[in-house]
Coordinates of C-alpha atoms in Angstrom, one line a residue:
Chain H
M1 CA 30.8 -13.3 1.7
K2 CA 32.6 -12.7 -1.9
N3 CA 30.5 -9.9 -3.8
D4 CA 30.5 -10.3 -7.5
N5 CA 27.4 -8.2 -7.9
A6 CA 29.6 -4.7 -6.4
M7 CA 27.5 -1.9 -8.0
D8 CA 29.6 1.5 -8.3
I9 CA 27.7 3.2 -5.5
D10 CA 29.2 6.9 -6.1
Y11 CA 28.4 6.8 -9.8
V12 CA 24.9 5.5 -9.2
A13 CA 24.1 8.0 -6.4
R14 CA 25.0 10.9 -8.7
L15 CA 22.9 9.2 -11.1
A16 CA 20.3 9.4 -8.5
R17 CA 21.0 13.1 -7.4
V18 CA 21.1 11.6 -3.6
A19 CA 24.1 13.0 -1.2
L20 CA 25.5 9.7 0.8
S21 CA 27.4 9.7 3.5
D22 CA 30.6 7.4 3.5
E23 CA 29.0 4.9 5.6
E24 CA 25.6 4.5 4.2
K25 CA 27.5 4.3 0.7
A26 CA 29.3 1.5 2.2
T27 CA 26.4 -0.3 3.9
F28 CA 24.6 0.0 0.6
A29 CA 26.7 -1.5 -1.3
K30 CA 27.0 -4.4 0.9
Q31 CA 23.2 -4.9 1.1
L32 CA 22.6 -4.2 -2.7
G33 CA 25.1 -6.4 -3.3
D34 CA 23.3 -9.3 -1.6
V35 CA 19.8 -8.2 -3.3
L36 CA 21.4 -8.1 -6.7
G37 CA 22.8 -11.7 -6.2
Y38 CA 19.4 -12.6 -5.3
F39 CA 18.3 -11.2 -8.1
E40 CA 20.3 -13.6 -10.3
K41 CA 17.4 -16.1 -10.2
L42 CA 15.8 -14.3 -13.0
K43 CA 18.4 -15.7 -15.6
E44 CA 16.9 -19.2 -15.0
V45 CA 13.6 -18.0 -17.0
D46 CA 13.1 -18.6 -20.4
V47 CA 11.5 -15.3 -21.7
D48 CA 12.4 -15.7 -25.5
G49 CA 9.3 -14.1 -27.2
V50 CA 8.2 -12.7 -24.1
E51 CA 6.2 -9.5 -24.8
P52 CA 7.4 -7.3 -21.4
S53 CA 4.2 -5.9 -19.4
A54 CA 4.9 -2.2 -18.2
H55 CA 0.8 -3.0 -16.6
P56 CA -0.7 -5.3 -14.7
Y57 CA -3.7 -5.7 -18.2
E58 CA -3.8 -4.4 -21.3
V59 CA -4.9 -0.4 -21.5
S60 CA -5.0 1.4 -24.8
N61 CA -4.7 5.5 -24.4
V62 CA -7.0 7.2 -22.1
W63 CA -8.4 10.6 -23.2
R64 CA -10.2 12.6 -20.8
A65 CA -11.9 16.2 -22.8
D66 CA -9.5 18.8 -22.2
E67 CA -11.7 21.5 -20.5
P68 CA -10.7 24.6 -18.2
G69 CA -11.6 23.9 -14.4
P70 CA -10.6 25.1 -11.1
A71 CA -6.9 25.9 -10.7
F72 CA -4.6 26.5 -7.9
T73 CA -4.3 30.2 -6.7
V74 CA -0.4 31.3 -6.9
N75 CA -0.9 31.5 -2.9
E76 CA -2.2 27.7 -3.1
A77 CA 1.0 27.2 -5.2
L78 CA 3.2 27.8 -3.5
A79 CA 2.1 27.1 0.1
N80 CA 4.6 24.8 0.3
A81 CA 7.5 25.7 -0.9
P82 CA 10.2 26.0 1.3
A83 CA 11.5 30.1 0.3
R84 CA 9.2 32.2 -1.8
R85 CA 9.3 36.1 -2.3
D86 CA 6.7 37.8 -4.6
G87 CA 4.8 35.2 -5.5
Q88 CA 7.8 32.9 -6.9
V89 CA 9.9 30.0 -5.7
V90 CA 13.5 31.1 -4.9
V91 CA 16.4 28.9 -5.7
P92 CA 20.2 29.5 -5.1
K93 CA 21.6 31.3 -7.9
V94 CA 21.9 29.2 -11.0
V95 CA 23.2 31.8 -13.5
E96 CA 26.7 32.8 -13.0
D97 CA 27.4 36.8 -12.6
A98 CA 28.3 38.4 -15.8
Chain D
M1 CA -4.0 -3.8 25.2
S2 CA -7.9 -4.9 25.8
A3 CA -9.4 -6.8 23.0
P4 CA -11.2 -4.5 20.6
D5 CA -14.8 -3.6 21.6
P6 CA -16.9 -5.8 18.9
V7 CA -19.6 -2.7 18.5
L8 CA -16.7 -0.6 16.7
S9 CA -18.0 -2.8 13.3
A10 CA -18.2 -0.3 10.8
H11 CA -21.9 -2.0 10.0
E12 CA -23.5 -1.8 13.2
L13 CA -22.0 1.8 14.2
A14 CA -24.0 2.9 11.3
A15 CA -27.0 1.1 12.6
S16 CA -26.9 2.7 15.6
L17 CA -26.3 6.1 13.9
V18 CA -29.9 6.0 11.8
S19 CA -31.8 4.3 14.6
G20 CA -30.4 7.3 16.6
S21 CA -28.8 5.5 19.4
R22 CA -26.0 7.3 19.3
T23 CA -25.1 10.6 17.4
A24 CA -21.7 11.2 14.9
V25 CA -20.5 13.6 17.6
Q26 CA -21.0 11.3 20.4
L27 CA -19.1 8.6 18.2
A28 CA -16.5 10.8 17.3
E29 CA -15.9 11.8 20.7
D30 CA -15.9 8.1 21.8
C31 CA -13.4 7.2 18.8
L32 CA -10.9 10.5 19.7
A33 CA -11.2 8.8 23.8
R34 CA -10.0 5.8 22.7
V35 CA -7.0 7.2 20.7
R36 CA -5.8 9.1 23.7
E37 CA -6.4 5.9 25.9
R38 CA -4.9 3.5 23.5
D39 CA -2.7 5.1 20.9
P40 CA 0.4 6.3 23.3
A41 CA 1.2 2.2 23.9
V42 CA 0.3 1.3 19.8
G43 CA 1.4 4.7 18.1
A44 CA -0.7 4.4 15.1
F45 CA -1.5 7.6 14.7
L46 CA 0.8 10.2 13.6
S47 CA -1.7 13.2 14.1
V48 CA -5.6 13.4 15.1
D49 CA -7.0 16.9 14.3
G50 CA -10.4 16.5 16.8
A51 CA -11.6 19.8 16.4
K52 CA -12.0 19.3 12.8
I53 CA -13.6 16.0 13.1
L54 CA -16.0 17.3 16.0
E55 CA -16.8 19.7 13.0
A56 CA -17.3 17.3 10.2
A57 CA -19.7 14.8 13.2
R58 CA -21.3 18.1 14.1
A59 CA -22.4 18.3 10.2
S60 CA -23.5 14.8 9.7
D61 CA -26.1 15.2 12.6
E62 CA -27.5 18.1 11.3
R63 CA -27.8 16.7 8.1
R64 CA -29.5 13.6 10.0
A65 CA -31.7 15.9 12.1
R66 CA -32.6 17.5 8.3
G67 CA -33.9 13.9 7.3
A68 CA -30.9 14.1 4.7
P69 CA -28.0 12.1 5.1
L70 CA -25.4 11.7 3.0
G71 CA -26.0 7.7 2.6
P72 CA -25.8 4.9 5.2
F73 CA -22.8 5.7 6.8
D74 CA -22.7 9.3 6.8
G75 CA -21.0 10.3 10.1
L76 CA -18.3 7.6 10.5
P77 CA -15.2 8.0 10.9
V78 CA -12.5 6.6 8.6
G79 CA -9.0 6.2 9.5
M80 CA -6.4 7.2 6.5
K81 CA -2.5 6.5 6.2
D82 CA -0.6 9.1 5.7
V83 CA -0.1 9.1 2.0
I84 CA -3.5 9.8 1.0
A85 CA -4.3 13.2 0.4
V86 CA -7.2 14.9 2.8
K87 CA -7.0 18.8 1.6
G88 CA -5.4 21.0 4.8
E89 CA -4.0 18.3 6.7
P90 CA -0.8 16.6 7.2
L91 CA 0.6 14.4 4.2
T92 CA 4.3 13.5 5.6
C93 CA 4.4 9.9 4.4
A94 CA 6.3 9.5 7.3
S95 CA 9.1 10.8 6.2
R96 CA 11.6 14.0 6.6
M97 CA 11.4 14.9 3.1
L98 CA 7.5 16.0 3.5
E99 CA 7.4 16.7 7.7
T100 CA 5.6 20.1 7.1
F101 CA 3.6 19.1 3.9
V102 CA 0.0 20.1 3.9
A103 CA -2.4 18.8 1.5
P104 CA -3.6 21.4 -1.3
Y105 CA -6.6 18.8 -2.6
D106 CA -8.2 16.0 -1.9
A107 CA -7.8 12.3 -3.2
H108 CA -10.1 11.4 -5.3
V109 CA -11.2 8.6 -2.4
T110 CA -11.2 11.7 0.1
E111 CA -13.8 13.5 -2.2
R112 CA -15.4 10.1 -2.4
L113 CA -15.5 9.5 1.6
R114 CA -17.0 13.2 2.0
A115 CA -19.4 13.0 -0.7
R116 CA -20.9 9.9 1.6
G117 CA -20.6 11.9 5.0
L118 CA -17.6 9.8 6.1
I119 CA -15.1 11.5 8.1
P120 CA -11.1 11.8 7.6
F121 CA -9.9 10.5 11.1
G122 CA -6.2 11.5 12.0
R123 CA -3.2 10.4 9.6
L124 CA -1.9 7.0 10.3
N125 CA 1.9 5.9 10.7
M126 CA 3.4 3.8 7.5
D127 CA 6.7 3.1 6.4
E128 CA 8.0 5.8 4.8
F129 CA 6.7 6.5 1.5
A130 CA 4.8 3.2 1.9
M131 CA 8.5 1.1 1.1
G132 CA 8.9 -1.3 4.1
S133 CA 6.8 -4.4 5.9
S134 CA 6.9 -3.6 9.7
T135 CA 6.6 0.2 9.9
E136 CA 9.9 0.4 11.8
N137 CA 10.8 3.0 7.9
S138 CA 8.7 5.4 9.2
A139 CA 10.3 8.9 10.4
L140 CA 8.2 10.0 12.4
G141 CA 6.9 7.5 14.8
T142 CA 7.5 3.9 16.3
T143 CA 3.8 1.7 15.7
R144 CA 3.7 -1.7 18.2
N145 CA 1.4 -4.5 17.7
P146 CA -1.7 -4.2 19.5
V147 CA -1.7 -7.8 20.1
D148 CA 1.8 -7.4 21.5
A149 CA 3.6 -4.3 22.0
D150 CA 7.3 -6.3 21.3
F151 CA 6.4 -7.1 17.7
T152 CA 5.6 -5.5 14.6
P153 CA 2.3 -4.1 13.2
G154 CA 3.6 -5.5 9.8
G155 CA 4.1 -2.8 6.6
S156 CA 3.9 -0.3 5.3
S157 CA 0.1 0.0 6.5
G158 CA 0.8 -0.6 9.8
G159 CA -0.6 2.1 11.2
S160 CA -3.7 1.8 9.3
A161 CA -4.1 -2.2 10.5
A162 CA -2.9 -0.9 14.4
A163 CA -5.6 1.7 14.6
V164 CA -8.5 -0.7 13.7
A165 CA -6.8 -3.7 15.4
A166 CA -6.8 -1.8 19.1
G167 CA -10.4 -0.6 18.2
M168 CA -9.7 3.2 17.9
V169 CA -11.2 3.6 14.2
P170 CA -13.7 1.0 13.1
W171 CA -12.0 1.2 9.9
S172 CA -9.0 2.3 7.8
L173 CA -7.5 3.1 4.4
G174 CA -4.3 1.9 3.3
S175 CA -2.1 1.5 0.1
D176 CA -0.4 -2.0 -1.1
T177 CA 1.7 -2.5 -3.5
G178 CA 3.6 -5.3 -2.7
G179 CA 1.1 -6.7 0.1
S180 CA 1.2 -3.0 2.7
I181 CA -2.3 -3.6 2.9
R182 CA -2.7 -7.4 3.1
Q183 CA 0.5 -8.4 5.3
P184 CA -0.3 -5.7 8.3
A185 CA -3.9 -7.3 8.1
S186 CA -2.5 -10.5 9.0
F187 CA -0.4 -9.4 11.7
C188 CA -2.8 -7.1 13.7
G189 CA -5.7 -9.7 13.0
V190 CA -8.1 -7.4 10.8
V191 CA -9.2 -7.7 7.0
G192 CA -7.5 -5.9 4.1
L193 CA -8.7 -5.8 0.9
K194 CA -6.6 -5.0 -2.3
P195 CA -8.2 -4.2 -5.1
T196 CA -8.1 -4.6 -8.8
Y197 CA -5.5 -2.5 -10.3
G198 CA -7.2 0.4 -11.5
R199 CA -10.7 0.0 -9.5
V200 CA -9.8 2.5 -7.2
S201 CA -8.1 6.2 -8.3
R202 CA -4.7 6.9 -7.5
Y203 CA -5.6 10.4 -7.8
G204 CA -3.9 12.1 -4.7
L205 CA -2.5 8.8 -3.5
V206 CA 1.6 9.7 -2.8
A207 CA 3.1 7.8 -5.7
Y208 CA 5.4 4.8 -4.6
A209 CA 5.5 2.6 -7.5
S210 CA 2.4 3.4 -10.2
S211 CA 2.1 0.2 -12.1
L212 CA 1.3 -1.4 -8.7
D213 CA -0.2 0.9 -6.6
Q214 CA -3.7 0.9 -4.7
I215 CA -5.7 2.1 -2.1
G216 CA -8.2 -0.5 -0.1
P217 CA -9.9 -0.8 3.1
M218 CA -9.2 -2.6 6.0
A219 CA -11.7 -3.1 8.9
H220 CA -13.2 -5.6 11.6
C221 CA -14.9 -8.2 8.9
V222 CA -15.5 -8.5 5.1
E223 CA -18.8 -6.9 5.0
D224 CA -17.4 -3.8 6.2
A225 CA -14.5 -3.8 3.6
A226 CA -17.1 -4.6 1.1
C227 CA -18.8 -1.5 2.2
L228 CA -16.0 0.7 2.2
L229 CA -14.8 -0.9 -1.0
D230 CA -17.9 0.4 -2.4
A231 CA -17.3 4.1 -1.0
I232 CA -14.1 4.6 -2.7
A233 CA -14.1 2.5 -5.9
G234 CA -15.3 4.1 -9.1
P235 CA -13.6 5.7 -12.5
D236 CA -12.0 8.8 -12.2
V237 CA -10.5 10.8 -15.5
R238 CA -7.6 11.9 -13.1
D239 CA -5.7 8.5 -13.1
S240 CA -5.4 7.2 -16.6
T241 CA -5.5 3.9 -15.3
S242 CA -8.8 4.4 -13.5
W243 CA -11.0 1.3 -15.2
R244 CA -13.6 3.0 -16.8
E245 CA -16.7 0.9 -16.0
A246 CA -18.5 1.8 -12.6
P247 CA -18.7 -1.1 -10.4
P248 CA -20.8 -3.1 -8.8
S249 CA -22.4 -2.9 -5.5
F250 CA -19.7 -5.0 -3.5
A251 CA -21.9 -5.0 0.3
E252 CA -24.7 -6.8 -1.9
A253 CA -22.7 -9.2 -3.5
A254 CA -21.1 -10.3 -0.5
A255 CA -24.3 -10.4 1.5
R256 CA -26.1 -12.1 -1.3
G257 CA -23.1 -15.0 -1.0
P258 CA -22.0 -17.1 -4.2
D259 CA -24.4 -18.5 -6.3
R260 CA -22.6 -21.9 -6.9
P261 CA -20.2 -23.5 -4.8
L262 CA -16.8 -22.1 -5.2
R263 CA -13.7 -23.9 -7.2
V264 CA -10.9 -23.1 -5.1
G265 CA -7.2 -23.4 -5.9
L266 CA -4.5 -23.9 -3.7
P267 CA -1.3 -22.6 -5.3
K268 CA 1.6 -25.4 -4.5
E269 CA 4.4 -23.1 -4.7
Y270 CA 2.5 -21.1 -1.6
F271 CA 2.9 -23.6 1.0
G272 CA 6.2 -24.6 0.5
E273 CA 9.6 -24.1 2.3
G274 CA 10.0 -21.3 4.5
L275 CA 6.0 -21.3 5.6
D276 CA 5.8 -21.6 9.5
A277 CA 4.0 -24.5 10.6
E278 CA 1.4 -22.6 12.7
V279 CA 0.6 -20.6 10.1
E280 CA 0.3 -23.6 7.7
A281 CA -1.7 -25.4 10.1
S282 CA -4.2 -22.4 9.8
V283 CA -4.5 -21.9 6.4
R284 CA -5.3 -25.5 5.9
A285 CA -7.8 -25.7 8.5
A286 CA -9.4 -22.2 6.7
V287 CA -9.7 -24.6 3.6
E288 CA -11.2 -27.6 5.2
T289 CA -13.9 -25.0 6.4
L290 CA -14.4 -23.6 2.8
A291 CA -14.3 -27.5 2.2
A292 CA -17.3 -28.3 4.7
Q293 CA -19.2 -25.3 2.9
G294 CA -19.2 -27.0 -0.4
C295 CA -15.9 -25.6 -2.1
E296 CA -14.4 -27.8 -4.7
I297 CA -10.3 -27.8 -3.4
S298 CA -7.8 -28.9 -5.7
E299 CA -4.1 -28.3 -6.1
I300 CA -2.9 -25.9 -9.0
S301 CA 0.6 -24.5 -9.7
L302 CA 1.8 -20.7 -10.1
P303 CA 5.4 -22.3 -11.6
H304 CA 6.8 -18.9 -11.9
T305 CA 5.9 -17.6 -8.1
E306 CA 9.6 -17.8 -7.2
Y307 CA 10.7 -15.0 -9.3
A308 CA 7.7 -12.4 -8.2
V309 CA 9.8 -10.9 -5.0
P310 CA 13.2 -10.4 -7.8
V311 CA 11.0 -9.0 -10.4
Y312 CA 8.9 -6.8 -7.6
Y313 CA 12.1 -5.4 -6.8
I314 CA 13.3 -4.4 -9.9
V315 CA 10.0 -3.1 -11.1
A316 CA 9.1 -1.4 -7.8
T317 CA 12.2 0.3 -6.9
A318 CA 12.9 1.5 -10.9
E319 CA 9.3 3.0 -10.9
A320 CA 10.2 4.3 -7.3
S321 CA 13.4 6.0 -8.1
S322 CA 11.1 8.0 -10.9
N323 CA 8.3 8.9 -9.2
L324 CA 10.4 10.2 -6.0
A325 CA 13.1 12.4 -8.5
R326 CA 10.0 15.3 -7.7
Y327 CA 11.7 15.7 -4.1
D328 CA 14.1 18.2 -5.1
G329 CA 14.0 20.6 -2.5
V330 CA 12.5 23.4 -4.5
R331 CA 8.9 23.6 -4.8
Y332 CA 8.1 21.4 -1.8
G333 CA 9.6 19.1 0.7
H334 CA 12.4 19.4 2.7
R335 CA 15.4 21.8 1.4
A336 CA 19.0 21.8 2.9
E337 CA 20.8 25.0 4.3
G338 CA 23.6 26.6 2.7
A339 CA 23.7 24.6 -0.6
A340 CA 25.9 25.5 -2.8
D341 CA 23.9 25.8 -6.3
G342 CA 20.8 24.6 -7.5
I343 CA 22.5 20.7 -8.2
D344 CA 23.9 20.6 -4.6
L345 CA 20.7 21.9 -3.1
Y346 CA 19.5 18.9 -5.0
F347 CA 21.8 16.3 -3.9
R348 CA 21.8 17.7 -0.1
S349 CA 18.2 18.1 0.3
R350 CA 17.7 14.4 -1.2
G351 CA 20.5 13.2 1.4
E352 CA 18.9 14.7 4.4
G353 CA 15.2 14.2 3.9
F354 CA 15.2 10.7 2.7
G355 CA 15.4 7.6 5.5
S356 CA 17.7 4.8 4.9
E357 CA 15.5 2.4 3.1
V358 CA 14.2 5.3 0.8
K359 CA 17.9 5.6 -0.4
R360 CA 18.6 2.0 -0.6
R361 CA 15.4 1.6 -2.9
I362 CA 16.0 5.0 -5.4
I363 CA 19.6 3.4 -5.6
L364 CA 18.6 0.1 -6.6
G365 CA 16.1 1.6 -8.9
T366 CA 18.2 3.9 -10.7
Y367 CA 21.1 1.0 -11.0
V368 CA 18.7 -1.6 -12.5
L369 CA 17.2 1.2 -15.1
S370 CA 21.0 2.5 -15.8
S371 CA 22.5 2.3 -19.4
G372 CA 24.4 -1.2 -19.3
Y373 CA 21.8 -2.7 -16.6
Y374 CA 18.5 -2.2 -17.8
D375 CA 17.8 -5.3 -20.3
A376 CA 19.8 -7.6 -17.9
Y377 CA 17.3 -6.2 -15.0
Y378 CA 15.0 -4.0 -15.8
L379 CA 13.7 -5.8 -19.0
R380 CA 14.1 -9.6 -17.9
A381 CA 12.2 -8.4 -14.9
Q382 CA 8.8 -7.3 -16.9
K383 CA 8.9 -10.0 -19.0
V384 CA 9.1 -12.4 -16.1
R385 CA 6.6 -10.0 -14.7
T386 CA 4.1 -11.4 -18.1
R387 CA 5.1 -15.0 -17.1
I388 CA 3.5 -14.4 -13.5
R389 CA 0.3 -13.1 -14.8
E390 CA 0.2 -15.6 -17.5
D391 CA 0.4 -18.8 -14.6
F392 CA -2.7 -16.8 -13.0
I393 CA -4.8 -16.8 -15.9
K394 CA -4.3 -20.3 -16.7
A395 CA -4.7 -21.2 -13.0
F396 CA -7.9 -19.0 -13.1
E397 CA -9.5 -21.4 -16.2
T398 CA -10.1 -24.1 -13.6
V399 CA -10.7 -22.4 -10.6
D400 CA -12.7 -19.1 -9.6
I401 CA -10.5 -18.7 -6.1
L402 CA -7.2 -19.0 -5.1
V403 CA -6.2 -19.6 -1.2
T404 CA -2.8 -19.4 0.3
P405 CA -1.2 -18.1 3.2
T406 CA -1.0 -13.8 3.7
A407 CA 2.3 -14.0 4.9
P408 CA 5.0 -17.0 5.7
T409 CA 5.0 -16.1 9.0
P410 CA 3.0 -14.2 12.1
A411 CA 4.4 -11.0 13.3
F412 CA 8.0 -10.5 13.7
R413 CA 9.6 -8.9 16.8
R414 CA 10.4 -5.2 16.1
G415 CA 14.1 -4.8 15.4
E416 CA 14.7 -8.5 14.0
K417 CA 14.7 -7.8 10.4
T418 CA 16.1 -4.0 10.4
D419 CA 19.6 -5.0 9.7
D420 CA 18.6 -7.2 6.9
P421 CA 16.7 -5.7 3.8
L422 CA 16.5 -9.1 1.7
S423 CA 14.8 -11.0 4.9
M424 CA 12.6 -8.0 5.0
Y425 CA 12.0 -8.5 1.3
L426 CA 11.3 -12.1 1.6
A427 CA 8.3 -11.3 3.9
D428 CA 6.4 -10.1 1.0
I429 CA 6.8 -13.4 -1.1
Y430 CA 3.1 -14.5 -0.8
T431 CA 1.4 -11.2 -1.6
I432 CA 3.6 -9.5 -4.4
S433 CA 2.5 -11.8 -7.0
A434 CA -1.3 -10.6 -6.7
N435 CA 0.4 -7.0 -7.2
L436 CA 2.9 -7.6 -10.0
A437 CA -0.9 -9.6 -11.8
G438 CA -3.0 -6.5 -10.8
L439 CA -5.4 -9.0 -9.3
P440 CA -8.0 -7.8 -6.6
C441 CA -7.2 -9.8 -3.1
L442 CA -7.6 -9.6 0.6
S443 CA -6.4 -11.5 4.0
V444 CA -9.1 -12.1 6.8
P445 CA -7.8 -13.3 10.3
C446 CA -8.1 -17.1 9.8
G447 CA -6.7 -18.0 13.7
K448 CA -3.9 -17.3 16.3
T449 CA -0.7 -19.2 17.1
Q450 CA -0.1 -20.7 20.5
S451 CA 1.4 -17.7 21.7
G452 CA -1.6 -15.6 20.5
M453 CA -0.3 -13.9 17.5
P454 CA -2.8 -13.2 14.7
V455 CA -3.2 -15.7 11.5
G456 CA -4.0 -14.5 8.2
V457 CA -5.6 -16.7 4.8
Q458 CA -5.3 -14.7 1.5
F459 CA -7.8 -14.9 -1.4
I460 CA -6.7 -14.2 -4.5
A461 CA -9.5 -13.6 -7.8
P462 CA -9.2 -12.4 -11.5
H463 CA -9.2 -9.0 -12.5
F464 CA -12.6 -7.3 -11.2
A465 CA -13.8 -10.2 -9.7
E466 CA -13.8 -8.7 -6.6
T467 CA -17.6 -10.0 -5.9
T468 CA -16.4 -13.4 -6.1
L469 CA -13.4 -12.2 -3.7
L470 CA -15.5 -11.0 -1.0
Q471 CA -18.6 -13.6 -1.6
A472 CA -15.6 -16.3 -0.5
A473 CA -14.0 -14.1 2.3
R474 CA -17.5 -14.2 3.7
L475 CA -18.5 -17.6 3.1
Y476 CA -15.2 -18.1 5.2
E477 CA -15.5 -15.8 8.0
S478 CA -19.0 -16.8 8.8
A479 CA -18.3 -20.5 9.2
R480 CA -15.2 -19.8 10.9
G481 CA -17.2 -17.9 13.5

């Protein structure tokens, strides 16, 4: 099938911060090309002057009182961390040696 | 698989606990025995902590013995989709990314269940991060339709539907972003209800598409669904989209029935091409039943229906690409070994931790939000979303409730659609619009195909009109027999 809706999968995967295998790139490019082709339907709709909806119905700002309450202990907050040391999350080095 | 034991309807079980003819411990032991006996063939549960459940059941029996139960349902187990936080229990979203994650706090719905003495029971399988329509996207297990193991239970709340249908728990909670409660309810032959957006707090529900997600009940009958909705609905300051007004008693309203003949609208776009003939016959028979109960039936039009699927897969994937950016391999979740630096860690942890459908939706959502494509896809979809909502508002000027098929087909076979995402997306064609418009809706069983697969009929009501929704569904269910 001719595909006019190819996306630059390398570029989008980089934006999305997801490592994809070559096989995944090939499969997704084809499948998502079909999906984008299907999205073309939306061009038929007259949307002149229509407000976009980000939400199912109108809501204005919702506020709650800013009051101190119970919070996690350090151990609770770190309980799901993949690596920790001295009450902190361990990550790969992000700063070059001087 | 034997037919579900009708004694497992929640309100009857609750009555037996109140009368003392059974204890909460006996009930918990019975459910655990059923899981041991039946779940190997169904695969609804990812995990069940029997010791914790029995401990909660003992506490319930002690409250009743003291004459201080936490309400009429104290001691009843509730199956929990593995996307809803229960403190101290796994919260995997059926993903490798969260395979070892333990919930550090209770969701609002979990707090409300506990406050009523209800017992969170097990972690139910689902499509990974609730993305899918067959539960086949689970990275952690296979769930089969209890009616016929060659078929999917639907999805994404396939475990929640299958556990109820197989009689392992009296009821369960699912979540519904584009049909994920109603479609599996239809496929497995149970009742599934998606409340109005905002009716139930999303605090502690792992986010997929935040402007669409709602938690809702799955049960054997409309009355049970109303009772479980009463338990979970209500305002919560921790979800800024939570509706601030306290809800009425849905169980009372459902029992009372409608106070005048209901005007039922049939959207003609939901009865067209692509609708399975047996499904259509069952749904039309349900409409006849409603007419015989005094409902006024008329055909209406929702002209933007055909755009709902593309709008949904733009809006939902855009929101998902943003929501799932939090899985970075740093603070929690899967971390790749041997990453060169922080960015490499991010790329590789996500590449390894997410399954195919999740990656596909993240890529699609990132694309529709990316510079140069935002207006053509995301902004246009948001405008068409407005049109879809306006269609419903106009329809509800002349009718009280809409009746449609829940899904275009009965349950499909396992493996049938897994290589064709677009055909899987079209399985949601009748359920998606209600999420985009934020409307309350439910699926009720309305018959079976010749090969014995269940069919569901969907009811859709105006915003916050769950009362009408439940009354209409109950009216149908009682007359259906």
